[in-house]
Tab-separated table of C-alpha atoms and ligand atoms in Angstrom:
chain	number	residue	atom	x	y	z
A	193	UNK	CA	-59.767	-4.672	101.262
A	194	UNK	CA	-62.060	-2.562	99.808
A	195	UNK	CA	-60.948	-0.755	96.477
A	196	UNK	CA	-61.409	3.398	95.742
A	197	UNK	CA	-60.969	5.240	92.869
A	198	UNK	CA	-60.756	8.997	92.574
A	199	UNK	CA	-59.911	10.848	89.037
A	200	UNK	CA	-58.380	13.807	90.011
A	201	UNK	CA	-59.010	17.083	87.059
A	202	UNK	CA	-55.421	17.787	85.533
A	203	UNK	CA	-56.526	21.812	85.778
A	204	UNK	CA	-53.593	22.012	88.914
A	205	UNK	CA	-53.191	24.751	91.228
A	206	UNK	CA	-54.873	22.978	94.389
A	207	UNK	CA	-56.168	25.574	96.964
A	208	UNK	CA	-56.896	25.434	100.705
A	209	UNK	CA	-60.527	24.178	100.201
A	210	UNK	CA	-59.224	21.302	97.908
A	211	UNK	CA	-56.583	20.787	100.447
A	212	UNK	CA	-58.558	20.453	103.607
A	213	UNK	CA	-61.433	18.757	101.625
A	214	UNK	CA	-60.622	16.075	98.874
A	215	UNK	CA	-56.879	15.801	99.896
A	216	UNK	CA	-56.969	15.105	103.539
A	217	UNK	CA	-59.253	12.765	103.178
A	218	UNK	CA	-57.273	11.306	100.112
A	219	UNK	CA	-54.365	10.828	102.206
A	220	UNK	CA	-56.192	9.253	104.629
A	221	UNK	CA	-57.614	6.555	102.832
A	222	UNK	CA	-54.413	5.477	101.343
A	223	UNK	CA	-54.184	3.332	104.669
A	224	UNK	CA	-57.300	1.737	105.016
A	225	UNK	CA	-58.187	0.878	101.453
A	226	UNK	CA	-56.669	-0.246	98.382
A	227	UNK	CA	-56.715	3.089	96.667
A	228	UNK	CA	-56.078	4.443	93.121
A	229	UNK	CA	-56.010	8.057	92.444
A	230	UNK	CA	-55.649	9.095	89.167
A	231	UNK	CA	-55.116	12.175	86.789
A	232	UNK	CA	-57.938	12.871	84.489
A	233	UNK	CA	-55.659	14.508	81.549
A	234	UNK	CA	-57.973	12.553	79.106
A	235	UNK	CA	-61.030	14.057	80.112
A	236	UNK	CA	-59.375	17.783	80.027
A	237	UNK	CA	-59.558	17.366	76.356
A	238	UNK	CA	-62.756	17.889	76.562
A	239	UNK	CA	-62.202	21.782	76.273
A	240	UNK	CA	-59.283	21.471	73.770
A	241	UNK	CA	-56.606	22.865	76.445
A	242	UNK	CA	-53.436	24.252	74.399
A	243	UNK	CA	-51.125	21.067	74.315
A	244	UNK	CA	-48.020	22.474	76.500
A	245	UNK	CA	-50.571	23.620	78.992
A	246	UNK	CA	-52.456	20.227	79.443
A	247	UNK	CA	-48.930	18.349	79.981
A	248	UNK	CA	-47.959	21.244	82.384
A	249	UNK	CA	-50.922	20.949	84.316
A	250	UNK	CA	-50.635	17.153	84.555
A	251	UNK	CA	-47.398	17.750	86.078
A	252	UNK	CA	-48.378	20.479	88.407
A	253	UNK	CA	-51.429	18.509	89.826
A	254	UNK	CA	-49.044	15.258	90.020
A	255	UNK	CA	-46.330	17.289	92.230
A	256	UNK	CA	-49.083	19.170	94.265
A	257	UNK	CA	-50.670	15.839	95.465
A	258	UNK	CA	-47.488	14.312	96.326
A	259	UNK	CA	-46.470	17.451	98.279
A	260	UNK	CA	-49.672	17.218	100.001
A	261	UNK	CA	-48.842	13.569	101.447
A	262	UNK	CA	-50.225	11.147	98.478
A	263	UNK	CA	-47.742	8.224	98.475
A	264	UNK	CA	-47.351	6.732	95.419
A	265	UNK	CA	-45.696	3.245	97.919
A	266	UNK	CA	-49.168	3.020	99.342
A	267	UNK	CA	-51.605	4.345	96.373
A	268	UNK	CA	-51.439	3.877	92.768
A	269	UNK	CA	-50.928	6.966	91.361
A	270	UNK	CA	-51.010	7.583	88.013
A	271	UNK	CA	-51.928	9.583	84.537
A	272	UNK	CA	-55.043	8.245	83.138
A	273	UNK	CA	-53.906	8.251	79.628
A	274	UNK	CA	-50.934	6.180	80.705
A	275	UNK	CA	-53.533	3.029	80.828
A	276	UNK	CA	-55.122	2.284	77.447
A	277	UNK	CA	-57.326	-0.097	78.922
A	278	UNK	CA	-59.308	2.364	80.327
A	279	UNK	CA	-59.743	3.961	76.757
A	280	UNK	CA	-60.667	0.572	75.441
A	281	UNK	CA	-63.613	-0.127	77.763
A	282	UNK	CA	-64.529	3.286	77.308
A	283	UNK	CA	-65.358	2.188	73.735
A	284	UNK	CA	-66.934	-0.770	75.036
A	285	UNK	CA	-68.991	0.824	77.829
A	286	UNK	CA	-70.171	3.279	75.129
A	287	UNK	CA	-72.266	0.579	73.191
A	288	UNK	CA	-74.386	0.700	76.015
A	289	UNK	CA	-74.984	4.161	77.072
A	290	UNK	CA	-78.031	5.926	75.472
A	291	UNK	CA	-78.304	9.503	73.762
A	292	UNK	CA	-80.712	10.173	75.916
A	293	UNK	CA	-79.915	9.395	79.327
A	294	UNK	CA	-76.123	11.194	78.498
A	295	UNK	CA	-78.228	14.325	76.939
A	296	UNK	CA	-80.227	14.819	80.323
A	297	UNK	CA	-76.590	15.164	82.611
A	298	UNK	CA	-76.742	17.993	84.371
A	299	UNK	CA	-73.051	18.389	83.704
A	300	UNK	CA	-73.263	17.962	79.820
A	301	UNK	CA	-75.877	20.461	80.053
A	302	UNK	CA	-73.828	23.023	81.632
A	303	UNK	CA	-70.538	22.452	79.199
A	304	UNK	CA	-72.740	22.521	76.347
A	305	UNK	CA	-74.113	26.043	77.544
A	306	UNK	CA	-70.484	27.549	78.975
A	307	UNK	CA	-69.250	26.488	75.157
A	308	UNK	CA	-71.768	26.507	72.571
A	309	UNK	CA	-69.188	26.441	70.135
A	310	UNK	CA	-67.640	22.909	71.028
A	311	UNK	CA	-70.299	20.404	72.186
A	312	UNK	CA	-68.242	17.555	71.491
A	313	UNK	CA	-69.392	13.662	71.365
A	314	UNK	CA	-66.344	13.629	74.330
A	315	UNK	CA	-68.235	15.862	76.594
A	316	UNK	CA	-71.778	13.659	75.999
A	317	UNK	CA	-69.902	10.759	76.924
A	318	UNK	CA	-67.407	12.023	79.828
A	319	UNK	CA	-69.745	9.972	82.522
A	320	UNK	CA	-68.752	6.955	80.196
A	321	UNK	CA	-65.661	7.475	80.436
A	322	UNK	CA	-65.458	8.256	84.155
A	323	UNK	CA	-67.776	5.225	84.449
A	324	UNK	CA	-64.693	3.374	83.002
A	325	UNK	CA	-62.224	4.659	85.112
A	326	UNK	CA	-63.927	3.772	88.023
A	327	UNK	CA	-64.930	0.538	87.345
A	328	UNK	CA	-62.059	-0.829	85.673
A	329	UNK	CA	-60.552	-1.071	88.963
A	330	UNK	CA	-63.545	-2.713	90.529
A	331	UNK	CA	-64.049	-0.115	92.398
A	332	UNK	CA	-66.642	-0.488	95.412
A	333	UNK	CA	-65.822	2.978	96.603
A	334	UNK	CA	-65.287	6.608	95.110
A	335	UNK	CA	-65.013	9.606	96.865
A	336	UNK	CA	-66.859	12.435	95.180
A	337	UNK	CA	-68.085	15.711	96.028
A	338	UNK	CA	-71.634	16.980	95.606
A	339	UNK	CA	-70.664	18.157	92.363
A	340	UNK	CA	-69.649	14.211	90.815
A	341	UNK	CA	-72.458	12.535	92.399
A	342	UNK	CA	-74.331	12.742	88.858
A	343	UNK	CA	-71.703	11.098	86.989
A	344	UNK	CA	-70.771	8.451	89.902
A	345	UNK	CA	-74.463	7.255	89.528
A	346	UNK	CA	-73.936	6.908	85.995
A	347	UNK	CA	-71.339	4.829	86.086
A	348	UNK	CA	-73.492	2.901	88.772
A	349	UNK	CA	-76.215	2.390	86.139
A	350	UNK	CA	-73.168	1.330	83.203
A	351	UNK	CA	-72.039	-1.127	85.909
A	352	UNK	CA	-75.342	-2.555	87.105
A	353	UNK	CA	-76.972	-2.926	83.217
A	354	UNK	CA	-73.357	-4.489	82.115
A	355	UNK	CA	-73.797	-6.988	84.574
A	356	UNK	CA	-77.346	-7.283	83.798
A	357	UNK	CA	-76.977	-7.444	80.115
A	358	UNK	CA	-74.584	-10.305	80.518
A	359	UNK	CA	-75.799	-12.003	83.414
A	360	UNK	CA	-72.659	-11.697	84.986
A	361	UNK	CA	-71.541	-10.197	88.276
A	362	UNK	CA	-68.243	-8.624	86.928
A	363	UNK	CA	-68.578	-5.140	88.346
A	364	UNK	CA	-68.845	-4.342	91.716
A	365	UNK	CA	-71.800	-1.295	91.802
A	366	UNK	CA	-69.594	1.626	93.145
A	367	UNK	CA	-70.480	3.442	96.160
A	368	UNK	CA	-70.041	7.506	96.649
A	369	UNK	CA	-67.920	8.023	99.722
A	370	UNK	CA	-68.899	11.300	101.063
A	371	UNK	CA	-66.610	13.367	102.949
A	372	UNK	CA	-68.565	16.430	103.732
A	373	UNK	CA	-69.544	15.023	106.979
A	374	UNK	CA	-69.273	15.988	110.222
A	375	UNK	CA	-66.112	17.135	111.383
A	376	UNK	CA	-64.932	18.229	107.825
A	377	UNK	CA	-64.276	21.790	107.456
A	378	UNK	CA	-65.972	23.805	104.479
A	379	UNK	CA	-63.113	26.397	103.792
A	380	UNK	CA	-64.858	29.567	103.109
A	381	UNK	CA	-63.319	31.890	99.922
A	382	UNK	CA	-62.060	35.305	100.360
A	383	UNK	CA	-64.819	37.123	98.348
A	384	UNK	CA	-67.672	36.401	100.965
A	385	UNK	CA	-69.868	34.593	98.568
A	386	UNK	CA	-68.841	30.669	100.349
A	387	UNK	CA	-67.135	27.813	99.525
A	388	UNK	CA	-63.456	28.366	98.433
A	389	UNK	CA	-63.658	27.244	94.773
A	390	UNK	CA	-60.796	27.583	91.831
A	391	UNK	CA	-63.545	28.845	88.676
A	392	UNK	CA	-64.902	31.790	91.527
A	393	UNK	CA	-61.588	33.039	91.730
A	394	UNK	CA	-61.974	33.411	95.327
A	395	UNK	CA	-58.809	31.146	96.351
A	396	UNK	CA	-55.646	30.674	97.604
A	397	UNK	CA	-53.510	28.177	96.437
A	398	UNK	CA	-50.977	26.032	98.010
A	399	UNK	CA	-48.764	27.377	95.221
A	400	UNK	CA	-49.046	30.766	95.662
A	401	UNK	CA	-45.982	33.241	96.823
A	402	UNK	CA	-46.181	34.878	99.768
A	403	UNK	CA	-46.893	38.093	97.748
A	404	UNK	CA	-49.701	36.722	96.366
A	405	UNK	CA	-50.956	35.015	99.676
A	406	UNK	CA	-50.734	38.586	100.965
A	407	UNK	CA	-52.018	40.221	97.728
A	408	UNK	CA	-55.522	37.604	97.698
A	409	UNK	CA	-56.115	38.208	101.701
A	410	UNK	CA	-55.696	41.758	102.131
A	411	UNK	CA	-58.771	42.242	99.188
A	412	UNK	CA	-60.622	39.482	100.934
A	413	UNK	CA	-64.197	41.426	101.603
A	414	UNK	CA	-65.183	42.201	105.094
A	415	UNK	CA	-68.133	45.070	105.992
A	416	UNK	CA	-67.779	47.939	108.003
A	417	UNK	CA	-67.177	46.239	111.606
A	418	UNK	CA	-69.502	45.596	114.457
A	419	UNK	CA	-71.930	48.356	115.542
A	420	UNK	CA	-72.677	46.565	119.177
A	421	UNK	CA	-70.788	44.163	121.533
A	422	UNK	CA	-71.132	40.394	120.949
A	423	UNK	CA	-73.275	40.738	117.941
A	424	UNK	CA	-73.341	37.847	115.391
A	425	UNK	CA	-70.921	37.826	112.807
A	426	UNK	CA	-72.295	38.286	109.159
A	427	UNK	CA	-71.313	35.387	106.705
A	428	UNK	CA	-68.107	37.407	105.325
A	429	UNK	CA	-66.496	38.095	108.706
A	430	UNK	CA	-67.099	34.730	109.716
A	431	UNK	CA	-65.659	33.256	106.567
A	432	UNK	CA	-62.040	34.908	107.954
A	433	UNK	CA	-62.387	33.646	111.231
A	434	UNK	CA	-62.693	30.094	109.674
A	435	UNK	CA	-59.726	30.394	107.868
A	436	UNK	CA	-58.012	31.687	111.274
A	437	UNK	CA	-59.297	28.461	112.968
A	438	UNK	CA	-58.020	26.446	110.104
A	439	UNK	CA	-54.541	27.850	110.121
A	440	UNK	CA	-53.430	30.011	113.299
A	441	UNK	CA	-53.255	29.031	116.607
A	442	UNK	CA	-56.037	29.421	119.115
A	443	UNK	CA	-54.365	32.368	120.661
A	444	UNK	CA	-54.740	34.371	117.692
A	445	UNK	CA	-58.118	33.461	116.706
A	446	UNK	CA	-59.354	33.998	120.806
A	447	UNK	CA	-57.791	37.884	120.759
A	448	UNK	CA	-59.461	38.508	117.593
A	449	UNK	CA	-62.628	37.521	118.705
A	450	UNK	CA	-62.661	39.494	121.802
A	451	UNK	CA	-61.679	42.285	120.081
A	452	UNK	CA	-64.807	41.922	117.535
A	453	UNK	CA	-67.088	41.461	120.396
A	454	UNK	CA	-65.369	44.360	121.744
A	455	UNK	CA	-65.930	46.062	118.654
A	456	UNK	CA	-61.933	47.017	118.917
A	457	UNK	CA	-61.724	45.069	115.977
A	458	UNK	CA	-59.488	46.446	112.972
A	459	UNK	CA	-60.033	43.975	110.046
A	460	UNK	CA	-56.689	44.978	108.305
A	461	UNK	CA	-54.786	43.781	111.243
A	462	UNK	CA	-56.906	40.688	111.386
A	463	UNK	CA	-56.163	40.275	107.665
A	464	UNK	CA	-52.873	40.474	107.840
A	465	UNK	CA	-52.259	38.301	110.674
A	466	UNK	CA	-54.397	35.616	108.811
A	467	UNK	CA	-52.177	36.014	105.554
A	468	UNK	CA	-48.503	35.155	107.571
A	469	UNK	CA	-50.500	32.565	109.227
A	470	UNK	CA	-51.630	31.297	105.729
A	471	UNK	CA	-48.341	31.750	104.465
A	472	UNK	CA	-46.580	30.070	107.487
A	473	UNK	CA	-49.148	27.318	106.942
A	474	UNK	CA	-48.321	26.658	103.379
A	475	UNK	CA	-44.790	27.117	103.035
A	476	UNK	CA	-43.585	23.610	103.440
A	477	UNK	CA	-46.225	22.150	100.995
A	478	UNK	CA	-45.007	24.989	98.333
A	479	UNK	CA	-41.453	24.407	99.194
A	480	UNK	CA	-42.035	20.518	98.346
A	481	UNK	CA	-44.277	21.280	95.252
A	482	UNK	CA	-40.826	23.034	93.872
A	483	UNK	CA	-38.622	20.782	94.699
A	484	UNK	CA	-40.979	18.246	93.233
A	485	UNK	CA	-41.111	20.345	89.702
A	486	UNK	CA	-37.671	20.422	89.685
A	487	UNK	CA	-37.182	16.895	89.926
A	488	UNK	CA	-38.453	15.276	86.888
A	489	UNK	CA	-36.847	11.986	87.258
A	490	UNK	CA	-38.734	11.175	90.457
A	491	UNK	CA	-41.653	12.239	88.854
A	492	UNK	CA	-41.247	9.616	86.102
A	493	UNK	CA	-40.276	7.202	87.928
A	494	UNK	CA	-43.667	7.961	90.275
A	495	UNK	CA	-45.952	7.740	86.720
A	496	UNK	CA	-44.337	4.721	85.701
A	497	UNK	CA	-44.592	2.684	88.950
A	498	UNK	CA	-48.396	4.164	88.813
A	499	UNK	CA	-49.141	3.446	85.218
A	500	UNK	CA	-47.692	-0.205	85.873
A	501	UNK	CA	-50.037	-0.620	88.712
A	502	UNK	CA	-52.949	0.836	87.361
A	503	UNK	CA	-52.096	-1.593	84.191
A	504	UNK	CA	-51.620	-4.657	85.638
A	505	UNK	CA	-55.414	-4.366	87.281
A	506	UNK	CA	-56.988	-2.771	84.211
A	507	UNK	CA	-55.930	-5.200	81.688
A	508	UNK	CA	-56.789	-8.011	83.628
A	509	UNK	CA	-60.443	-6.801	84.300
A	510	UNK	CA	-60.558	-5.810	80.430
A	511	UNK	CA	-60.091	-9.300	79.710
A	512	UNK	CA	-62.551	-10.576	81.800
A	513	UNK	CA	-64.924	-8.087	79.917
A	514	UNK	CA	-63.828	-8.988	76.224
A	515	UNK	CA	-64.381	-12.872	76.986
A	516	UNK	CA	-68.085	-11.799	78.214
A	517	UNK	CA	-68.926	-9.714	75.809
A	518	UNK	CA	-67.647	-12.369	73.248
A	519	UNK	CA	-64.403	-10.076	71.801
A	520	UNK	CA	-62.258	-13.025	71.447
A	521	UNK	CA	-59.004	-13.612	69.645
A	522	UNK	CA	-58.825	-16.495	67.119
A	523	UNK	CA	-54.421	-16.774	68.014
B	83	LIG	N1	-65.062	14.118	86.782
B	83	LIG	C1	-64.211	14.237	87.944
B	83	LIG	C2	-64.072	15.717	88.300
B	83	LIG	O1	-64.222	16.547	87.456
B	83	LIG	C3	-62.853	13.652	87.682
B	83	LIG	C4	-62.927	12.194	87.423
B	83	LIG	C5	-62.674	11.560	86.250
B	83	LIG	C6	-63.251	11.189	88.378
B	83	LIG	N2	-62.799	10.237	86.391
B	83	LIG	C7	-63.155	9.953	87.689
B	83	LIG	C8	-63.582	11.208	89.732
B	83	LIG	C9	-63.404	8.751	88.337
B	83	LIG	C10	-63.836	9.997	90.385
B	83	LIG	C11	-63.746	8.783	89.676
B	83	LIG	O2	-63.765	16.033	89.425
């Protein structure tokens, strides 16, 4: 069975794009594959997070995912800094990964200019690290957006020259699995600008209150309504009536689009129909996401079953990789 590894940013707070992007297909794969998904609290550090906030945030992510439908009895789930292997090979990995090529990410190039003041040797050699994550596992697929595909090739180029360098065929060469396909939906954000995104501030999150839900949806920009019957709708109106498909029922989005092509159409009502319907939508996954937080036993026990997983399939391939590389104990 093929294996997939996805590191999963400990910044929490999933929204509705992450939810009906990354996550649904997330929980689908967890049947057909052997999968390992991950929290990435080690590469966080990368922007020196405050320490109570990066362990919060681990937490929050870990509950969202398993609210969403993860299941840590059919993936490994775990905390990335729970498995010291993966630090270890890091290290190794590291001996063979240039200045230059890590200078020319596109990612390292943007950190470096969003804070000048802490261009760290950790955010040069984050692809290394992700390169270790992924292959430790022997991963053969990793399901990225368009945003990782940088890094995953890196760690495609660590893999391929390791095996290279060595002659051996240790690492499998990863392959992106790409999700934005056909039938995936690309959940719009409320500002009009496109995708939903967390850094645009343009979201709704599966955490939110319904006061908030309401708060985010009734701002949400629209223009100043149709002028003609059956016109096209502009970008930012259509953006809400994705959302409508996404979360009301057909009904609902069918009488609001007669009444913009009858240009009856009052966008506050629209708006606040969408935000019960968010809200309606969302309110078992935030319900579970508390009980979750509340439950900090479960939540252990979840990161240690993970961690022992993710452990028992790291150290053996680290092994493998000391005895090539010729790290060998003399006891
Ligand atoms: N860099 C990824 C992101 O920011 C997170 C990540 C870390 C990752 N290690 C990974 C993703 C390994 C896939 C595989 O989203």
């Amino acid at each position: 069975m093929p294996t997939v590894v996805s590191g999963i940013r400990s910044t929490g707070n999933l929204h509705l794009g992450n939810y009906f992007g990354a996550v649904k297909n997330f929980i689908e794969m967890q049947h057909h594959f052997d999968t390992y998904f991950f929290i990435a609290d080690l590469h966080s550090l990368t922007t020196h997070p405050v320490p109570h906030h990066l362990f919060g945030n681990v937490k929050q992510v870990l509950a969202e995912y398993l609210a969403c439908g993860i299941d840590p009895e059919k993936a490994t789930v775990f905390i990335q800094s729970d498995v010291p292997e993966v630090s270890e090979l890091y290290l190794l990995m590291n001996m063979n990964a240039y200045l230059g090529e890590l200078e020319r990410t596109t990612s390292f190039k943007d950190k470096a200019r969003q804070q000048p003041d802490n261009v760290n040797a950790g955010l040069l050699t984050y692809p290394v690290l992700m390169a270790a994550d992924i292959i430790i596992h022997k991963a053969h697929l990793v399901p990225v957006g368009k945003d990782q595909e940088q890094n995953l090739e890196m760690a495609r180029t660590f893999a391929r020259r390791f095996n290279r360098m060595y002659n051996v065929d240790l690492f499998p060469i990863p392959r992106p699995y790409v999700f934005e396909g056909q039938d995936m939906v690309k959940i719009p954000g409320l500002d009009g600008s496109g995708k939903m995104g967390k850094s645009e501030g343009n979201a709704v999150s599966l955490a939110d209150s319904p006061h908030e839900i309401r708060k985010k949806v009734m701002k949400a920009v629209t223009d100043s309504g149709p002028t003609e019957p059956n016109q096209q709708k502009p970008e930012v109106i259509q953006n809400l009536f994705t959302l409508l498909d996404v979360v009301s029922k057909p009904d609902v989005v069918a009488h609001f689009d007669l009444q913009y092509n009858n240009c009856s159409i009052r966008y506050g009502d629209l708006k606040k129909q969408l935000a019960e319907d968010i809200i309606h939508f969302t309110a078992p996954i935030r319900e579970k996401i508390e009980m979750l937080l509340a439950d900090d036993q479960y939540l252990s026990k979840v990161a240690k079953l993970g961690a022992e997983k993710a452990r028992a399939s790291a150290s053996k391939t680290l092994l493998e990789v000391r005895e090539v590389i010729g790290v060998k104990k003399f006891y």
